[in-house]
Short mmCIF file of C-alpha atoms and ligand atoms in Angstrom, two decimals:
data_model
loop_
_atom_site.label_atom_id
_atom_site.label_comp_id
_atom_site.label_asym_id
_atom_site.label_seq_id
_atom_site.Cartn_x
_atom_site.Cartn_y
_atom_site.Cartn_z
CA MET C 13 -24.57 7.36 -10.67
CA LYS C 14 -20.93 6.57 -10.37
CA ASN C 15 -18.97 5.78 -8.16
CA LYS C 16 -15.61 8.32 -5.98
CA VAL C 17 -12.56 6.35 -5.42
CA ASN C 18 -11.64 7.76 -2.51
CA HIS C 19 -9.24 4.35 -0.98
CA ILE C 20 -7.10 2.37 -3.06
CA ALA C 21 -5.04 -0.30 -1.91
CA ILE C 22 -2.92 -2.13 -3.94
CA ILE C 23 -0.65 -5.36 -3.30
CA MET C 24 2.43 -5.42 -5.85
CA ASP C 25 3.01 -8.85 -6.50
CA GLY C 26 4.93 -9.74 -9.15
CA ASN C 27 9.23 -7.94 -9.13
CA GLY C 28 10.87 -11.66 -8.77
CA ARG C 29 8.85 -13.28 -11.85
CA TRP C 30 10.47 -10.39 -14.30
CA ALA C 31 13.61 -10.30 -13.48
CA GLN C 32 13.27 -13.85 -13.83
CA ASN C 33 11.66 -13.88 -17.13
CA GLN C 34 14.42 -11.59 -18.67
CA GLY C 35 17.24 -12.90 -16.98
CA LEU C 36 17.74 -10.53 -14.80
CA LYS C 37 18.08 -10.39 -10.71
CA ARG C 38 14.95 -10.82 -8.43
CA SER C 39 16.47 -7.32 -7.24
CA LYS C 40 16.16 -5.22 -10.75
CA GLY C 41 12.74 -6.08 -10.17
CA HIS C 42 12.26 -4.79 -7.16
CA GLU C 43 13.88 -1.29 -8.51
CA LYS C 44 11.35 -1.37 -11.66
CA GLY C 45 8.97 -1.43 -9.35
CA ALA C 46 9.94 1.15 -7.02
CA GLU C 47 9.40 3.02 -10.54
CA VAL C 48 6.50 2.44 -10.97
CA VAL C 49 5.40 3.11 -7.11
CA ARG C 50 6.60 6.39 -8.54
CA GLU C 51 4.22 7.34 -11.50
CA VAL C 52 0.95 5.00 -9.40
CA THR C 53 1.79 7.55 -6.72
CA LYS C 54 1.87 11.06 -8.88
CA TYR C 55 -1.33 9.31 -11.20
CA CYS C 56 -3.42 9.40 -8.10
CA ALA C 57 -2.51 12.65 -6.19
CA SER C 58 -4.02 14.20 -9.55
CA HIS C 59 -6.67 12.18 -9.81
CA LYS C 60 -9.65 14.26 -8.29
CA ASP C 61 -11.40 11.50 -5.79
CA ILE C 62 -8.46 9.47 -4.97
CA ASN C 63 -7.11 10.56 -1.50
CA PHE C 64 -5.63 7.68 -0.06
CA LEU C 65 -3.30 4.85 -1.94
CA THR C 66 -1.57 2.44 0.25
CA LEU C 67 0.39 0.10 -0.92
CA TYR C 68 1.89 -3.16 0.66
CA ALA C 69 5.88 -3.01 -0.01
CA PHE C 70 7.03 -5.24 3.04
CA SER C 71 4.52 -7.58 4.67
CA THR C 72 5.26 -9.91 8.18
CA GLU C 73 6.54 -12.75 6.11
CA ASN C 74 8.73 -11.93 4.08
CA TRP C 75 10.96 -11.41 6.17
CA LYS C 76 11.59 -15.19 5.45
CA ARG C 77 13.03 -14.45 2.42
CA PRO C 78 16.75 -14.61 1.36
CA LYS C 79 18.75 -11.80 3.61
CA ILE C 80 20.27 -10.98 0.14
CA GLU C 81 16.97 -9.80 -1.46
CA VAL C 82 15.35 -7.85 2.63
CA ASP C 83 18.82 -6.40 2.77
CA PHE C 84 18.47 -5.75 -0.89
CA LEU C 85 14.60 -4.19 -0.03
CA ILE C 86 15.72 -2.14 2.94
CA LYS C 87 18.43 -0.38 1.26
CA LEU C 88 15.73 0.62 -1.60
CA LEU C 89 13.59 1.77 0.24
CA GLN C 90 15.56 4.46 1.94
CA VAL C 91 17.33 4.78 -1.36
CA TYR C 92 13.46 4.78 -3.00
CA LEU C 93 12.81 7.31 0.38
CA LYS C 94 15.40 10.06 0.09
CA LYS C 95 14.68 11.09 -3.31
CA GLU C 96 10.85 11.07 -3.45
CA LEU C 97 10.89 13.90 -1.02
CA ALA C 98 10.66 16.33 -3.56
CA LEU C 99 8.38 14.79 -5.80
CA TYR C 100 6.25 14.70 -2.31
CA LEU C 101 6.23 17.99 -1.68
CA GLU C 102 6.30 19.29 -5.43
CA ASN C 103 2.68 16.98 -5.57
CA ASP C 104 1.84 17.82 -1.84
CA ILE C 105 1.66 14.65 -1.32
CA LYS C 106 1.46 13.21 2.40
CA PHE C 107 4.03 10.28 3.26
CA LYS C 108 3.31 7.64 5.46
CA ALA C 109 4.02 3.96 6.54
CA ILE C 110 2.09 1.22 8.13
CA GLY C 111 3.00 -1.31 10.25
CA ASP C 112 6.19 -2.55 13.27
CA LEU C 113 8.53 -0.28 11.72
CA SER C 114 10.68 -1.72 14.90
CA ARG C 115 12.67 -4.94 12.81
CA PHE C 116 13.40 -2.42 11.22
CA PRO C 117 17.67 -0.29 11.58
CA ASN C 118 16.94 2.93 12.39
CA SER C 119 18.62 4.58 9.94
CA LEU C 120 15.39 4.03 8.11
CA GLN C 121 13.02 4.33 10.37
CA ASP C 122 14.47 8.38 11.60
CA LEU C 123 14.51 8.63 7.72
CA ILE C 124 10.23 7.16 8.13
CA ILE C 125 9.94 9.56 10.70
CA LYS C 126 11.03 12.66 8.65
CA THR C 127 9.61 12.71 5.87
CA GLN C 128 6.61 12.66 7.15
CA LYS C 129 6.37 14.93 9.31
CA LYS C 130 8.02 16.92 6.41
CA THR C 131 4.69 15.99 4.62
CA GLU C 132 3.10 16.14 6.90
CA HIS C 133 0.54 19.17 5.77
CA CYS C 134 0.53 17.77 2.00
CA LYS C 135 -3.75 17.74 0.98
CA ALA C 136 -3.51 15.93 -2.09
CA LEU C 137 -3.01 12.58 -1.65
CA THR C 138 -1.74 10.83 1.54
CA HIS C 139 0.84 7.81 0.14
CA THR C 140 0.66 4.90 2.63
CA LEU C 141 3.32 2.77 1.78
CA ALA C 142 2.81 -1.29 4.67
CA LEU C 143 5.92 -2.31 6.36
CA ASN C 144 7.05 -5.77 8.42
CA TYR C 145 2.50 -5.01 8.23
CA GLY C 146 0.07 -7.97 7.90
CA SER C 147 -2.93 -7.51 8.95
CA HIS C 148 -3.39 -10.01 11.84
CA ASP C 149 -0.82 -8.04 13.78
CA GLU C 150 -2.57 -4.88 13.05
CA ILE C 151 -6.44 -5.85 14.77
CA ASN C 152 -3.81 -7.32 17.05
CA ARG C 153 -2.06 -4.39 18.50
CA ALA C 154 -5.55 -2.89 17.68
CA LEU C 155 -7.78 -5.47 20.53
CA LYS C 156 -4.85 -4.82 22.89
CA SER C 157 -4.14 -1.18 22.54
CA LEU C 158 -8.81 -0.77 23.21
CA ASN C 159 -7.80 -3.49 26.88
CA GLU C 160 -5.18 -1.42 28.17
CA SER C 161 -8.09 1.38 27.71
CA ASP C 162 -10.80 2.57 29.62
CA LEU C 163 -12.46 2.06 25.81
CA GLU C 164 -15.65 0.29 25.10
CA LEU C 165 -15.64 -2.97 22.71
CA ASN C 166 -17.02 -2.20 19.46
CA ILE C 167 -16.18 -1.84 15.62
CA GLU C 168 -15.68 2.15 16.29
CA ASN C 169 -13.57 2.11 18.63
CA ILE C 170 -11.52 -1.10 16.98
CA GLN C 171 -11.15 1.06 13.69
CA ALA C 172 -10.37 3.95 15.59
CA LYS C 173 -7.38 2.01 16.78
CA LEU C 174 -6.00 0.20 13.21
CA ASP C 175 -3.09 1.35 11.05
CA ILE C 176 -5.91 2.54 8.88
CA LYS C 177 -9.16 4.02 9.23
CA GLU C 178 -10.83 4.23 5.81
CA ASN C 179 -12.25 1.97 4.49
CA VAL C 180 -10.95 0.51 0.75
CA ASP C 181 -12.82 1.66 -2.16
CA LEU C 182 -10.87 -0.72 -4.91
CA PHE C 183 -8.17 -3.66 -4.38
CA ILE C 184 -6.11 -4.45 -6.63
CA ARG C 185 -4.29 -7.29 -7.10
CA THR C 186 -1.47 -7.40 -10.26
CA GLY C 187 1.09 -10.34 -11.02
CA GLY C 188 -1.39 -14.20 -10.96
CA ASP C 189 -2.47 -14.40 -7.93
CA HIS C 190 -6.07 -14.43 -6.74
CA ARG C 191 -5.22 -14.24 -2.95
CA LEU C 192 -5.94 -11.12 -0.09
CA SER C 193 -2.31 -12.34 2.02
CA ASN C 194 -2.98 -10.45 4.90
CA PHE C 195 -3.84 -7.21 3.81
CA LEU C 196 -6.27 -4.23 5.19
CA LEU C 197 -9.27 -7.58 6.08
CA TRP C 198 -10.37 -5.13 8.46
CA GLN C 199 -9.96 -1.98 5.06
CA SER C 200 -11.47 -4.21 2.39
CA SER C 201 -15.40 -5.90 3.72
CA TYR C 202 -16.50 -3.57 0.93
CA ALA C 203 -13.90 -4.03 -1.21
CA GLU C 204 -13.68 -4.88 -4.79
CA LEU C 205 -12.13 -6.60 -6.52
CA PHE C 206 -9.29 -6.45 -9.28
CA PHE C 207 -6.99 -9.15 -10.12
CA THR C 208 -4.39 -8.49 -13.32
CA ASP C 209 -2.09 -11.01 -14.26
CA THR C 210 0.79 -7.61 -15.03
CA LEU C 211 3.71 -8.48 -13.46
CA TRP C 212 3.54 -5.03 -10.60
CA PRO C 213 7.09 -3.95 -13.70
CA ASP C 214 4.58 -3.67 -16.68
CA PHE C 215 1.92 -1.74 -14.96
CA THR C 216 1.02 0.84 -16.07
CA THR C 217 -0.78 4.28 -15.52
CA GLN C 218 -3.16 3.60 -18.50
CA GLU C 219 -3.87 0.07 -16.89
CA LEU C 220 -5.34 1.29 -12.90
CA GLU C 221 -6.81 4.31 -15.17
CA LYS C 222 -9.43 0.95 -17.36
CA ILE C 223 -9.69 -0.46 -13.71
CA ILE C 224 -10.91 3.18 -12.22
CA GLU C 225 -13.11 2.82 -15.11
CA LYS C 226 -15.06 -0.21 -14.49
CA PHE C 227 -15.17 0.72 -10.59
CA THR C 228 -17.11 3.80 -11.45
CA THR C 229 -20.08 1.23 -13.27
CA ILE C 230 -20.23 -1.17 -11.06
CA GLU C 231 -23.04 -2.07 -8.91
CA ARG C 232 -21.99 -0.61 -4.71
CA ARG C 233 -24.48 -2.34 -2.48
CA PHE C 234 -23.16 -2.27 0.93
CA GLY C 235 -24.89 -5.35 1.18
CA GLY C 236 -28.14 -3.76 0.25
CA LEU C 237 -31.00 -4.09 -1.78
CA LYS C 238 -31.15 -1.52 -4.82
C1 LIG M 27 6.88 -8.48 -4.41
O1 LIG M 27 7.23 -9.03 -5.94
C2 LIG M 27 6.81 -7.47 -4.29
C3 LIG M 27 7.62 -6.92 -3.04
C4 LIG M 27 7.90 -7.74 -2.01
C5 LIG M 27 8.19 -5.98 -2.13
C6 LIG M 27 7.85 -4.70 -3.51
C7 LIG M 27 8.50 -3.79 -3.68
C8 LIG M 27 8.81 -2.76 -4.35
C9 LIG M 27 7.62 -2.79 -5.19
C10 LIG M 27 9.87 -2.12 -4.32
C11 LIG M 27 10.06 -2.17 -3.71
C12 LIG M 27 9.26 -0.33 -3.24
C13 LIG M 27 9.05 0.43 -3.37
C14 LIG M 27 8.42 1.80 -2.56
C15 LIG M 27 10.29 0.85 -3.00
P1 LIG M 27 8.21 -10.10 -6.11
O2 LIG M 27 9.33 -10.51 -5.02
O3 LIG M 27 6.82 -11.61 -4.54
O4 LIG M 27 7.57 -11.35 -6.96
P2 LIG M 27 7.45 -13.33 -7.20
O5 LIG M 27 6.08 -13.09 -6.63
O6 LIG M 27 7.63 -12.66 -8.91
O7 LIG M 27 8.75 -13.46 -6.97
#
Protein backbone atom coordinates (compact mmCIF):
# COMPACT_ATOMS: atom_id res chain seq x y z
CA MET A 1 0.00 0.00 0.00
CA LYS A 2 1.21 3.53 -0.76
CA ASN A 3 2.22 5.81 2.13
CA LYS A 4 0.05 8.79 2.83
CA VAL A 5 1.70 12.07 3.64
CA ASN A 6 -0.10 13.80 6.50
CA HIS A 7 2.61 16.15 7.78
CA ILE A 8 5.36 17.86 5.76
CA ALA A 9 8.14 19.86 7.41
CA ILE A 10 10.49 22.05 5.38
CA ILE A 11 13.78 23.81 6.08
CA MET A 12 13.68 26.57 3.47
CA ASP A 13 17.37 27.17 2.87
CA GLY A 14 19.18 29.05 0.11
CA ASN A 15 17.50 32.46 -0.12
CA GLY A 16 20.75 34.35 0.40
CA ARG A 17 22.73 32.32 -2.14
CA TRP A 18 19.92 32.58 -4.70
CA ALA A 19 20.07 36.39 -4.48
CA GLN A 20 23.86 36.60 -4.41
CA ASN A 21 24.13 34.32 -7.47
CA GLN A 22 22.24 36.99 -9.40
CA GLY A 23 24.07 39.95 -7.93
CA LEU A 24 21.06 40.91 -5.81
CA LYS A 25 20.85 41.78 -2.11
CA ARG A 26 20.10 38.85 0.23
CA SER A 27 16.77 40.49 1.07
CA LYS A 28 15.59 39.89 -2.52
CA GLY A 29 16.09 36.17 -1.91
CA HIS A 30 13.90 36.30 1.18
CA GLU A 31 11.22 38.17 -0.80
CA LYS A 32 11.24 35.53 -3.55
CA GLY A 33 11.29 32.87 -0.80
CA ALA A 34 8.07 34.31 0.62
CA GLU A 35 6.39 33.89 -2.79
CA VAL A 36 7.43 30.23 -2.83
CA VAL A 37 5.97 29.81 0.67
CA ARG A 38 2.64 31.02 -0.74
CA GLU A 39 2.66 28.57 -3.68
CA VAL A 40 3.71 25.58 -1.57
CA THR A 41 1.09 26.40 1.08
CA LYS A 42 -1.69 26.63 -1.52
CA TYR A 43 -0.57 23.34 -3.07
CA CYS A 44 -0.57 21.55 0.30
CA ALA A 45 -4.03 22.90 1.14
CA SER A 46 -5.37 21.48 -2.11
CA HIS A 47 -3.74 18.06 -1.58
CA LYS A 48 -6.19 15.52 -0.17
CA ASP A 49 -3.74 13.77 2.19
CA ILE A 50 -1.70 16.67 3.57
CA ASN A 51 -3.09 18.13 6.78
CA PHE A 52 -0.01 19.79 8.27
CA LEU A 53 2.73 21.91 6.73
CA THR A 54 5.37 23.20 9.14
CA LEU A 55 7.96 25.66 7.83
CA TYR A 56 11.16 26.85 9.49
CA ALA A 57 10.96 30.59 8.95
CA PHE A 58 13.21 31.91 11.76
CA SER A 59 15.41 29.84 14.04
CA THR A 60 16.65 30.66 17.54
CA GLU A 61 20.07 31.01 15.89
CA ASN A 62 18.93 33.50 13.20
CA TRP A 63 19.30 36.39 15.71
CA LYS A 64 23.06 36.05 15.11
CA ARG A 65 22.61 37.52 11.60
CA PRO A 66 23.31 41.23 10.95
CA LYS A 67 20.59 43.42 12.48
CA ILE A 68 19.64 44.76 9.05
CA GLU A 69 18.79 41.22 7.83
CA VAL A 70 16.93 40.31 11.04
CA ASP A 71 14.90 43.54 10.81
CA PHE A 72 14.13 42.82 7.16
CA LEU A 73 12.92 39.28 7.91
CA ILE A 74 10.65 40.57 10.69
CA LYS A 75 9.21 43.25 8.39
CA LEU A 76 8.73 40.71 5.60
CA LEU A 77 6.84 38.39 7.96
CA GLN A 78 4.60 41.28 8.92
CA VAL A 79 3.86 42.26 5.32
CA TYR A 80 3.38 38.61 4.36
CA LEU A 81 0.92 37.82 7.15
CA LYS A 82 -1.19 40.92 6.48
CA LYS A 83 -1.42 40.00 2.82
CA GLU A 84 -2.00 36.28 3.34
CA LEU A 85 -5.11 36.39 5.53
CA ALA A 86 -7.39 36.52 2.47
CA LEU A 87 -5.56 33.57 0.89
CA TYR A 88 -5.86 31.56 4.11
CA LEU A 89 -9.60 32.16 4.32
CA GLU A 90 -10.17 31.45 0.63
CA ASN A 91 -8.23 28.18 0.81
CA ASP A 92 -9.50 27.05 4.24
CA ILE A 93 -6.01 27.27 5.81
CA LYS A 94 -5.51 27.46 9.56
CA PHE A 95 -2.47 29.58 10.44
CA LYS A 96 -0.30 28.88 13.46
CA ALA A 97 3.01 30.20 14.73
CA ILE A 98 5.23 28.24 17.10
CA GLY A 99 8.37 29.06 19.03
CA ASP A 100 9.16 31.69 21.61
CA LEU A 101 7.40 34.69 20.06
CA SER A 102 8.08 37.01 23.00
CA ARG A 103 11.29 38.37 21.43
CA PHE A 104 9.47 39.73 18.37
CA PRO A 105 7.97 43.26 18.26
CA ASN A 106 4.49 43.55 19.79
CA SER A 107 3.06 44.52 16.39
CA LEU A 108 4.13 41.16 14.91
CA GLN A 109 2.93 39.24 17.97
CA ASP A 110 -0.47 40.96 17.72
CA LEU A 111 -0.73 40.21 14.01
CA ILE A 112 0.08 36.54 14.65
CA ILE A 113 -2.59 36.28 17.35
CA LYS A 114 -5.14 38.01 15.11
CA THR A 115 -4.35 35.76 12.11
CA GLN A 116 -4.53 32.64 14.27
CA LYS A 117 -7.94 33.68 15.65
CA LYS A 118 -9.38 34.56 12.24
CA THR A 119 -8.34 31.23 10.73
CA GLU A 120 -8.90 28.87 13.66
CA HIS A 121 -12.04 27.37 12.07
CA CYS A 122 -10.21 26.42 8.83
CA LYS A 123 -9.84 22.73 8.05
CA ALA A 124 -7.99 22.03 4.78
CA LEU A 125 -4.48 22.55 6.17
CA THR A 126 -2.73 23.64 9.34
CA HIS A 127 0.06 25.89 8.11
CA THR A 128 2.60 26.51 10.84
CA LEU A 129 5.50 28.94 10.78
CA ALA A 130 8.29 28.17 13.22
CA LEU A 131 9.55 31.53 14.49
CA ASN A 132 12.36 31.95 17.01
CA TYR A 133 12.01 28.20 17.20
CA GLY A 134 14.53 25.49 18.07
CA SER A 135 13.79 21.88 18.99
CA HIS A 136 15.95 21.93 22.09
CA ASP A 137 14.12 25.00 23.35
CA GLU A 138 10.74 23.39 22.55
CA ILE A 139 11.60 20.18 24.44
CA ASN A 140 13.04 22.18 27.33
CA ARG A 141 9.82 24.23 27.60
CA ALA A 142 7.73 21.04 27.43
CA LEU A 143 9.73 19.39 30.22
CA LYS A 144 9.56 22.49 32.42
CA SER A 145 5.80 22.66 31.95
CA LEU A 146 5.42 18.95 32.81
CA ASN A 147 7.60 19.40 35.86
CA GLU A 148 5.30 22.16 37.08
CA SER A 149 2.22 19.93 36.61
CA ASP A 150 1.00 16.82 38.41
CA LEU A 151 1.41 14.74 35.25
CA GLU A 152 3.76 11.78 35.06
CA LEU A 153 6.99 12.21 33.11
CA ASN A 154 6.45 9.86 30.15
CA ILE A 155 6.74 10.03 26.37
CA GLU A 156 3.05 10.70 25.70
CA ASN A 157 2.90 13.54 28.20
CA ILE A 158 6.09 15.13 26.87
CA GLN A 159 4.74 14.98 23.30
CA ALA A 160 1.45 16.54 24.41
CA LYS A 161 3.35 19.56 25.74
CA LEU A 162 5.31 20.18 22.54
CA ASP A 163 4.44 23.07 20.21
CA ILE A 164 3.87 20.51 17.43
CA LYS A 165 2.21 17.27 18.47
CA GLU A 166 1.91 15.53 15.11
CA ASN A 167 4.77 13.33 13.91
CA VAL A 168 6.41 14.46 10.69
CA ASP A 169 6.08 12.07 7.71
CA LEU A 170 8.16 13.93 5.15
CA PHE A 171 11.06 16.22 6.10
CA ILE A 172 12.53 18.30 3.26
CA ARG A 173 15.56 20.57 3.26
CA THR A 174 16.41 22.73 0.26
CA GLY A 175 19.73 24.46 -0.41
CA GLY A 176 22.12 21.52 -0.54
CA ASP A 177 23.05 20.99 3.12
CA HIS A 178 22.33 17.69 4.85
CA ARG A 179 21.51 18.90 8.35
CA LEU A 180 18.44 18.98 10.60
CA SER A 181 19.43 22.31 12.20
CA ASN A 182 17.47 21.81 15.43
CA PHE A 183 14.11 21.59 13.59
CA LEU A 184 11.35 19.25 14.84
CA LEU A 185 13.85 16.68 16.14
CA TRP A 186 11.35 14.91 18.40
CA GLN A 187 8.57 14.85 15.81
CA SER A 188 10.86 13.61 13.01
CA SER A 189 11.98 10.38 14.73
CA TYR A 190 10.56 8.32 11.85
CA ALA A 191 10.27 10.97 9.15
CA GLU A 192 11.56 10.26 5.66
CA LEU A 193 14.32 12.77 4.92
CA PHE A 194 14.71 14.44 1.51
CA PHE A 195 17.54 16.83 0.70
CA THR A 196 17.58 18.81 -2.53
CA ASP A 197 20.24 21.13 -3.95
CA THR A 198 17.51 23.44 -5.22
CA LEU A 199 17.71 26.83 -3.51
CA TRP A 200 14.41 27.70 -1.80
CA PRO A 201 13.46 30.56 -4.18
CA ASP A 202 13.75 28.07 -7.08
CA PHE A 203 11.72 25.34 -5.35
CA THR A 204 8.46 24.56 -7.15
CA THR A 205 5.28 22.63 -6.46
CA GLN A 206 6.34 20.33 -9.34
CA GLU A 207 9.49 19.36 -7.40
CA LEU A 208 7.41 18.92 -4.25
CA GLU A 209 5.02 16.66 -6.18
CA LYS A 210 7.95 14.49 -7.31
CA ILE A 211 9.26 14.21 -3.73
CA ILE A 212 5.79 13.24 -2.49
CA GLU A 213 5.50 10.64 -5.26
CA LYS A 214 8.84 9.11 -4.19
CA PHE A 215 7.74 9.23 -0.53
CA THR A 216 4.56 7.28 -1.27
CA THR A 217 6.59 4.33 -2.58
CA ILE A 218 9.08 4.05 0.32
CA GLU A 219 8.66 1.10 2.64
CA ARG A 220 8.19 2.56 6.16
CA ARG A 221 8.79 -0.01 8.89
CA PHE A 222 8.96 2.22 11.99
CA GLY A 223 11.64 -0.05 13.44
CA GLY A 224 9.64 -3.23 12.85
CA LEU A 225 9.88 -5.87 10.16
CA LYS A 226 7.97 -5.88 6.92
C1 LIG B 1 17.31 30.51 4.75
O1 LIG B 1 17.98 31.13 3.70
C2 LIG B 1 16.07 31.15 5.04
C3 LIG B 1 15.78 31.82 6.20
C4 LIG B 1 16.71 32.06 7.29
C5 LIG B 1 14.49 32.41 6.42
C6 LIG B 1 13.34 31.76 5.71
C7 LIG B 1 12.50 32.85 5.20
C8 LIG B 1 11.77 32.83 4.08
C9 LIG B 1 11.61 31.61 3.24
C10 LIG B 1 11.10 34.02 3.59
C11 LIG B 1 10.16 34.61 4.54
C12 LIG B 1 9.11 33.67 4.94
C13 LIG B 1 7.86 34.02 5.13
C14 LIG B 1 6.87 33.04 5.59
C15 LIG B 1 7.41 35.38 4.86
P1 LIG B 1 19.43 31.69 3.99
O2 LIG B 1 19.32 33.15 4.18
O3 LIG B 1 20.05 30.95 5.14
O4 LIG B 1 20.14 31.34 2.65
P2 LIG B 1 21.66 30.99 2.42
O5 LIG B 1 21.93 29.68 3.11
O6 LIG B 1 21.78 30.88 0.94
O7 LIG B 1 22.46 32.12 2.99
